[in-house]
Short mmCIF file of C-alpha atoms in Angstrom, two decimals:
data_model
loop_
_atom_site.label_atom_id
_atom_site.label_comp_id
_atom_site.label_asym_id
_atom_site.label_seq_id
_atom_site.Cartn_x
_atom_site.Cartn_y
_atom_site.Cartn_z
CA MET O 1 -24.77 25.91 -4.08
CA GLY O 2 -22.41 23.24 -3.83
CA SER O 3 -20.88 24.64 -0.70
CA THR O 4 -24.32 25.08 0.81
CA TYR O 5 -25.19 21.40 0.01
CA GLN O 6 -22.06 20.09 1.52
CA THR O 7 -22.41 22.26 4.56
CA LEU O 8 -26.01 21.02 5.13
CA SER O 9 -25.53 17.38 4.43
CA TRP O 10 -22.01 16.95 6.05
CA GLY O 11 -21.24 19.83 8.28
CA VAL O 12 -24.65 20.12 10.00
CA PRO O 13 -24.51 16.39 11.26
CA TRP O 14 -20.85 16.67 12.07
CA LEU O 15 -21.52 19.69 14.36
CA LEU O 16 -24.69 18.14 15.83
CA GLY O 17 -22.63 15.12 16.57
CA ARG O 18 -19.95 17.34 18.47
CA ILE O 19 -22.65 18.85 20.63
CA TYR O 20 -24.83 15.80 21.39
CA PHE O 21 -22.85 12.62 20.95
CA SER O 22 -19.59 13.15 22.55
CA ASP O 23 -20.13 11.18 25.84
CA THR O 24 -20.69 7.49 26.59
CA GLY O 25 -24.29 7.61 27.38
CA SER O 26 -25.25 9.36 24.13
CA LEU O 27 -22.96 7.11 22.06
CA LEU O 28 -24.81 3.98 23.51
CA LEU O 29 -28.11 5.57 22.63
CA ALA O 30 -26.86 6.09 19.11
CA ALA O 31 -25.64 2.46 18.81
CA LYS O 32 -29.05 1.26 20.04
CA ALA O 33 -30.81 3.57 17.54
CA CYS O 34 -28.63 2.11 14.66
CA VAL O 35 -29.51 -1.45 15.69
CA ILE O 36 -33.32 -0.55 15.91
CA ALA O 37 -33.20 1.02 12.45
CA ALA O 38 -31.56 -2.17 11.07
CA ILE O 39 -34.23 -4.37 12.79
CA CYS O 40 -36.91 -2.26 11.05
CA TYR O 41 -35.23 -3.03 7.86
CA VAL O 42 -35.11 -6.73 8.36
CA PRO O 43 -38.62 -7.40 6.64
CA VAL O 44 -37.68 -5.24 3.68
CA CYS O 45 -34.45 -7.21 3.25
CA LEU O 46 -36.33 -10.58 3.60
CA PHE O 47 -38.93 -9.62 1.10
CA GLU O 48 -36.50 -8.37 -1.57
CA ILE O 49 -34.25 -11.28 -1.07
CA CYS O 50 -36.98 -13.39 -2.32
CA ALA O 51 -38.85 -10.96 -4.78
CA GLY O 52 -35.97 -8.77 -5.91
CA PRO O 53 -35.55 -4.92 -5.44
CA GLN O 54 -39.30 -3.96 -5.72
CA LEU O 55 -40.20 -1.60 -3.07
CA ASN O 56 -38.33 1.36 -4.12
CA ALA O 57 -39.84 1.20 -7.52
CA PHE O 58 -43.28 0.53 -6.12
CA PHE O 59 -43.30 3.59 -3.92
CA TYR O 60 -41.27 6.04 -5.75
CA GLY O 61 -41.29 4.91 -9.40
CA TYR O 62 -38.71 3.91 -11.90
CA GLN O 63 -35.17 3.40 -10.67
CA PRO O 64 -32.74 2.78 -13.53
CA TYR O 65 -30.16 0.55 -11.94
CA ARG O 66 -32.26 -1.54 -9.45
CA TRP O 67 -31.67 -4.83 -11.44
CA VAL O 68 -28.01 -4.37 -12.07
CA GLY O 69 -26.02 -7.04 -10.13
CA VAL O 70 -28.92 -8.05 -7.78
CA GLU O 71 -29.01 -11.69 -8.80
CA ARG O 72 -27.05 -13.85 -6.23
CA TYR O 73 -26.39 -17.42 -5.15
CA PHE O 74 -29.63 -17.48 -3.30
CA GLY O 75 -32.50 -15.14 -4.53
CA PHE O 76 -31.58 -11.61 -4.90
CA ARG O 77 -29.44 -8.87 -3.07
CA PRO O 78 -32.01 -6.40 -1.56
CA THR O 79 -31.85 -2.66 -2.06
CA GLY O 80 -34.71 -1.36 -0.01
CA PHE O 81 -35.04 2.36 -0.14
CA LEU O 82 -31.35 3.01 -0.38
CA GLU O 83 -29.36 3.87 -3.59
CA ASP O 84 -27.69 0.51 -4.05
CA GLY O 85 -27.45 -3.07 -2.52
CA ASN O 86 -23.88 -2.42 -1.49
CA GLN O 87 -25.02 0.58 0.65
CA LEU O 88 -27.73 -1.73 2.37
CA GLY O 89 -25.17 -4.36 2.86
CA ILE O 90 -22.88 -1.93 4.77
CA TRP O 91 -25.77 -0.65 6.69
CA MET O 92 -26.73 -4.10 7.87
CA ALA O 93 -23.22 -5.08 8.53
CA ALA O 94 -22.44 -2.00 10.68
CA ALA O 95 -25.75 -2.65 12.73
CA ALA O 96 -24.70 -6.22 13.23
CA LEU O 97 -21.33 -5.26 14.47
CA LEU O 98 -22.81 -2.84 17.01
CA ALA O 99 -25.36 -5.51 18.11
CA VAL O 100 -22.62 -8.09 18.68
CA PHE O 101 -20.69 -5.55 20.76
CA LEU O 102 -23.64 -4.78 22.86
CA PHE O 103 -24.49 -8.51 23.35
CA LEU O 104 -20.96 -9.62 24.15
CA HIS O 105 -20.10 -6.81 26.58
CA ARG O 106 -23.70 -6.77 28.27
CA ARG O 107 -24.35 -3.12 27.51
CA THR O 108 -27.98 -3.66 27.18
CA GLY O 109 -30.28 -6.65 27.78
CA ARG O 110 -33.16 -6.03 25.25
CA ILE O 111 -34.03 -3.92 22.27
CA LEU O 112 -37.43 -3.47 21.29
CA GLY O 113 -38.32 -6.19 23.73
CA LEU O 114 -36.20 -8.74 22.00
CA PRO O 115 -33.17 -10.21 23.77
CA ILE O 116 -30.10 -8.61 22.39
CA GLY O 117 -28.49 -12.02 21.63
CA TRP O 118 -31.32 -12.74 19.17
CA VAL O 119 -30.97 -9.40 17.72
CA ALA O 120 -27.32 -9.85 17.17
CA ALA O 121 -27.65 -13.37 15.55
CA GLY O 122 -30.51 -12.14 13.57
CA LEU O 123 -28.75 -8.93 12.02
CA ALA O 124 -25.68 -11.16 11.41
CA GLY O 125 -27.81 -13.69 9.55
CA VAL O 126 -29.65 -11.06 7.51
CA THR O 127 -26.28 -9.50 6.69
CA LEU O 128 -25.20 -12.94 5.30
CA LEU O 129 -28.51 -13.17 3.33
CA CYS O 130 -28.11 -9.81 1.65
CA GLN O 131 -25.06 -11.45 -0.06
CA SER O 132 -23.09 -8.28 -0.44
CA VAL O 133 -19.63 -10.00 -0.35
CA GLY O 134 -17.68 -6.76 0.46
CA SER O 135 -19.92 -5.98 3.42
CA ILE O 136 -19.67 -9.52 4.79
CA LEU O 137 -15.77 -9.45 4.56
CA LEU O 138 -15.59 -5.93 6.14
CA LEU O 139 -17.64 -7.25 8.99
CA LEU O 140 -15.47 -10.18 9.57
CA ILE O 141 -12.35 -8.21 9.37
CA LEU O 142 -13.38 -5.30 11.69
CA LEU O 143 -15.50 -7.12 14.14
CA PRO O 144 -12.43 -8.23 16.21
CA LEU O 145 -11.36 -4.52 16.48
CA ALA O 146 -14.72 -3.70 18.15
CA LEU O 147 -14.03 -6.31 20.66
CA MET O 148 -10.39 -5.64 21.61
CA LYS O 149 -9.37 -4.66 25.12
CA ARG O 150 -5.60 -4.24 24.75
CA ARG O 151 -4.80 -0.66 23.83
CA TYR O 152 -1.59 -1.34 21.90
CA VAL O 153 -3.32 -4.13 19.79
CA ALA O 154 -6.14 -1.81 18.88
CA ARG O 155 -3.84 1.00 18.04
CA ALA O 156 -1.61 -1.22 15.93
CA PHE O 157 -4.85 -2.53 14.15
CA ILE O 158 -6.18 0.99 13.47
CA ALA O 159 -2.79 2.44 12.34
CA ALA O 160 -2.30 -0.41 9.87
CA SER O 161 -5.81 0.03 8.61
CA ILE O 162 -5.54 3.74 8.15
CA LEU O 163 -2.13 3.51 6.40
CA GLY O 164 -3.50 0.77 4.19
CA ILE O 165 -6.55 2.80 3.11
CA LEU O 166 -4.53 5.92 2.48
CA ALA O 167 -1.72 3.93 0.55
CA TYR O 168 -4.43 2.36 -1.76
CA ALA O 169 -6.27 5.60 -2.26
CA LEU O 170 -3.09 7.50 -3.18
CA PHE O 171 -1.86 4.56 -5.29
CA ARG O 172 -5.17 4.75 -7.35
CA MET O 173 -5.28 8.58 -7.49
CA THR O 174 -1.77 8.68 -8.93
CA ASN O 175 -2.42 5.63 -11.20
CA ILE O 176 1.24 4.76 -11.15
CA VAL O 177 0.51 1.25 -11.97
CA SER O 178 -2.53 0.08 -13.86
CA LEU O 179 -4.23 -2.77 -11.93
CA ARG O 180 -5.89 -3.90 -15.12
CA ALA O 181 -2.47 -4.18 -16.80
CA LEU O 182 -1.03 -5.83 -13.66
CA ALA O 183 -3.76 -8.52 -13.78
CA HIS O 184 -2.84 -9.46 -17.32
CA ARG O 185 0.93 -9.56 -16.60
CA SER O 186 0.87 -11.15 -13.19
CA ARG O 187 -0.02 -14.95 -13.18
CA VAL O 188 -1.35 -14.82 -9.56
CA ALA O 189 -3.54 -11.76 -10.20
CA HIS O 190 -4.64 -13.14 -13.55
CA SER O 191 -5.62 -16.47 -11.65
CA LEU O 192 -7.48 -14.53 -9.04
CA SER O 193 -9.36 -12.44 -11.58
CA ALA O 194 -10.34 -15.64 -13.45
CA ALA O 195 -11.56 -17.35 -10.16
CA LEU O 196 -13.71 -14.36 -9.31
CA THR O 197 -15.15 -14.26 -12.87
CA GLY O 198 -15.87 -18.05 -12.52
CA MET O 199 -17.72 -17.46 -9.40
CA GLY O 200 -19.79 -14.82 -11.07
CA ARG O 201 -18.12 -11.92 -9.18
CA GLN O 202 -16.97 -9.61 -11.90
CA SER O 203 -17.87 -6.39 -10.02
CA LEU O 204 -14.45 -5.88 -8.62
CA ALA O 205 -12.68 -5.84 -11.93
CA TRP O 206 -15.53 -3.77 -13.30
CA ARG O 207 -15.17 -1.03 -10.58
CA ILE O 208 -11.28 -0.88 -10.98
CA ALA O 209 -11.74 -0.50 -14.72
CA ARG O 210 -14.23 2.27 -14.15
CA GLU O 211 -11.89 4.04 -11.90
CA GLU O 212 -8.84 3.88 -14.26
CA SER O 213 -10.92 5.32 -17.05
CA HIS O 214 -11.44 8.46 -14.91
CA ILE O 215 -8.11 9.09 -13.16
CA GLU O 216 -6.66 11.02 -15.96
CA VAL O 217 -9.55 13.28 -16.07
CA ALA O 218 -9.36 13.79 -12.34
CA LEU O 219 -5.59 14.57 -12.53
CA GLN O 220 -6.27 17.51 -14.82
CA TYR O 221 -7.03 19.66 -11.71
CA PRO O 222 -5.08 17.97 -8.80
CA LEU O 223 -5.01 20.61 -6.25
CA LEU O 224 -8.46 22.08 -6.05
CA GLY O 225 -10.32 19.85 -8.44
CA ALA O 226 -12.66 20.64 -11.19
CA GLY O 227 -15.31 22.14 -8.78
CA ARG O 228 -18.17 20.43 -10.67
CA TRP O 229 -19.92 17.38 -9.40
CA ASN O 230 -20.09 15.92 -12.96
CA TRP O 231 -16.33 16.42 -13.60
CA TRP O 232 -16.24 12.72 -14.80
CA GLN O 233 -18.43 13.27 -17.88
CA ASN O 234 -15.28 13.46 -20.07
CA GLY O 235 -14.68 9.95 -19.18
CA GLU O 236 -16.94 6.81 -19.89
CA ALA O 237 -19.34 7.10 -17.01
CA ARG O 238 -19.54 7.98 -13.38
CA PRO O 239 -16.80 6.37 -11.16
CA TRP O 240 -17.83 4.42 -8.13
CA SER O 241 -15.16 5.28 -5.60
CA LEU O 242 -16.14 8.00 -3.21
CA TRP O 243 -12.31 8.86 -2.75
CA LEU O 244 -11.99 9.38 -6.45
CA LEU O 245 -15.25 11.30 -6.78
CA VAL O 246 -14.01 13.73 -3.90
CA PHE O 247 -10.65 14.12 -5.69
CA GLY O 248 -12.14 14.90 -9.00
CA MET O 249 -14.34 17.50 -7.60
CA TYR O 250 -12.30 19.06 -4.92
CA GLY O 251 -8.74 17.97 -5.57
CA LEU O 252 -6.14 17.12 -3.03
CA VAL O 253 -7.46 19.70 -0.56
CA GLY O 254 -10.82 18.02 -0.66
CA LEU O 255 -9.27 14.54 -0.33
CA ILE O 256 -7.40 15.68 2.78
CA ALA O 257 -10.66 17.12 4.31
CA PHE O 258 -12.49 13.93 3.51
CA GLY O 259 -9.67 11.88 5.02
CA THR O 260 -9.78 14.02 8.25
CA ILE O 261 -13.51 13.66 8.64
CA LEU O 262 -13.09 9.82 8.54
CA PHE O 263 -9.84 9.33 10.49
CA LEU O 264 -9.80 12.00 13.23
CA PRO O 265 -12.71 10.40 15.14
CA VAL O 266 -10.97 6.99 14.81
CA VAL O 267 -7.52 8.19 16.18
CA ARG O 268 -9.19 10.20 19.02
CA ALA O 269 -11.44 7.26 20.00
CA VAL O 270 -8.35 5.07 20.71
CA TRP O 271 -5.43 7.70 21.33
CA SER O 272 -7.46 10.12 23.43
CA PRO O 273 -9.92 8.25 25.38
CA PRO O 274 -12.07 10.25 28.02
CA ASP O 275 -10.51 11.25 31.33
CA GLY O 276 -11.34 8.56 34.04
CA GLU O 277 -12.18 5.92 31.55
CA ALA O 278 -9.84 2.80 31.42
CA PHE O 279 -9.25 1.34 27.95
CA GLY O 280 -9.39 -2.22 29.31
CA LYS O 281 -13.23 -2.24 29.89
CA PRO O 282 -15.77 -2.35 26.90
CA ASP O 283 -15.77 0.88 25.10
CA ILE O 284 -18.45 1.74 22.52
CA ARG O 285 -16.08 4.22 21.01
CA LEU O 286 -14.10 1.31 19.67
CA ALA O 287 -16.97 -0.22 18.03
CA PHE O 288 -17.78 2.93 16.32
CA ALA O 289 -14.11 3.29 15.35
CA ALA O 290 -14.50 -0.05 13.62
CA LEU O 291 -17.61 0.97 11.93
CA ILE O 292 -16.10 4.21 10.54
CA LEU O 293 -13.13 2.12 9.18
CA MET O 294 -15.71 -0.11 7.54
CA LEU O 295 -17.27 2.91 5.76
CA ALA O 296 -13.80 4.20 4.75
CA MET O 297 -12.74 0.89 3.17
CA ASP O 298 -16.03 0.47 1.42
CA ASN O 299 -15.75 4.07 0.04
CA LEU O 300 -12.59 2.93 -1.91
CA LEU O 301 -14.91 1.08 -4.31
CA ASN O 302 -18.41 2.42 -3.67
CA GLY O 303 -19.61 6.01 -3.71
CA ALA O 304 -22.23 6.12 -0.94
CA MET O 305 -21.66 7.60 2.55
CA ILE O 306 -24.22 6.75 5.13
CA LEU O 307 -24.69 10.33 6.24
CA PRO O 308 -26.26 9.62 9.78
CA TYR O 309 -22.92 8.13 10.86
CA LEU O 310 -21.58 11.76 10.50
CA LEU O 311 -23.26 12.33 13.76
CA ILE O 312 -21.10 9.65 15.46
CA MET O 313 -17.92 10.96 13.68
CA GLY O 314 -18.50 14.44 15.05
CA GLY O 315 -19.02 13.01 18.47
CA LEU O 316 -15.93 10.82 18.50
CA ALA O 317 -13.87 13.80 17.26
CA ASP O 318 -14.90 15.84 20.25
CA ILE O 319 -14.63 13.31 23.07
CA LYS O 320 -15.23 15.19 26.52
CA ARG O 321 -12.04 16.02 28.38
CA SER O 322 -11.45 17.41 31.61
CA ILE O 323 -9.05 20.08 32.71
CA GLY O 324 -7.79 20.26 36.33
CA GLY O 325 -10.56 17.77 37.28
CA ALA O 326 -13.41 19.91 36.06
CA ARG O 327 -15.42 18.77 32.98
CA VAL O 328 -15.12 21.18 30.10
CA ARG O 329 -18.70 20.91 29.24
CA SER O 330 -21.67 18.49 29.36
CA THR O 331 -24.16 17.49 26.87
CA PRO O 332 -28.16 17.16 27.42
CA PHE O 333 -27.67 13.32 27.46
CA ASP O 334 -25.63 13.50 30.73
CA GLU O 335 -28.66 14.52 32.77
CA VAL O 336 -30.75 11.69 31.39
CA CYS O 337 -27.94 8.98 31.44
CA ASP O 338 -25.46 10.10 33.91
CA GLY O 339 -22.70 9.05 31.56
CA ASP O 340 -23.93 5.44 31.06
CA CYS O 341 -27.20 4.25 29.43
CA GLY O 342 -26.07 0.49 29.37
#
């Protein structure tokens, strides 16, 4: 049953992305669809910023963790119909990134009849109001990547990001050094932890502590994992890092597969651009590469993957190439968009 679930939830969207989202026109349509979905979520966000996470419980009933960590500097952090406010924060930040790209590079004029500049500013503003600190920081860090035009700069940025993510993940999986112990021994780390606590931001330390309480359990089956979704029940409670959840269930083999799903599309988007397309002009693939890196970084501390983005990952991993001047294949979007829906 586990393999069937993973195939349907991860494999099918990935394969559909390879079929339908591997050209510029279809990727632009996907970007606009993500922005439209975020626009539809704006009223939900604004309502819950003022009233708290109410809608999920109203429509679907009791949700055990809906009030955990939702009080913010201004109102509440919204959750909407997602699992957690952090997931909603990443969803809105990713849509804001795409909207800013579409606006600055003039890939579309209006979305749902609204000027794209207004849409980009509005989504960026709502992302700030959601007050998910990690999502805001990731947006600020990765937005420049989406706007880069120099190939070598983008490659260096992506290489450094991937190496940093992998280094942190492997560092945490092996648990060579306890970050909690380091925070007590290092004056700088202790001061930073105290500053975050004083600001009311204890979630980072809490997540790291939650990880460290489960790493020894995960390391009992390092190669293939425990093969159970609830492998962590011998620890205190469920860990939050998706990287750790994958490692505990599927081991090193699963971790390699997970990293490949995330990073192969990013690498191909920059190192293997489609034939006939110059890197110097605005490329929606670079914006989606930044979005995928945003998800990968967020998954170091959070356990939710936004599955619709697997369509994009599949498409970027199968960028259309040509052999001897002839296109290998085309997608249904080519006839509609002729390679550009901007």
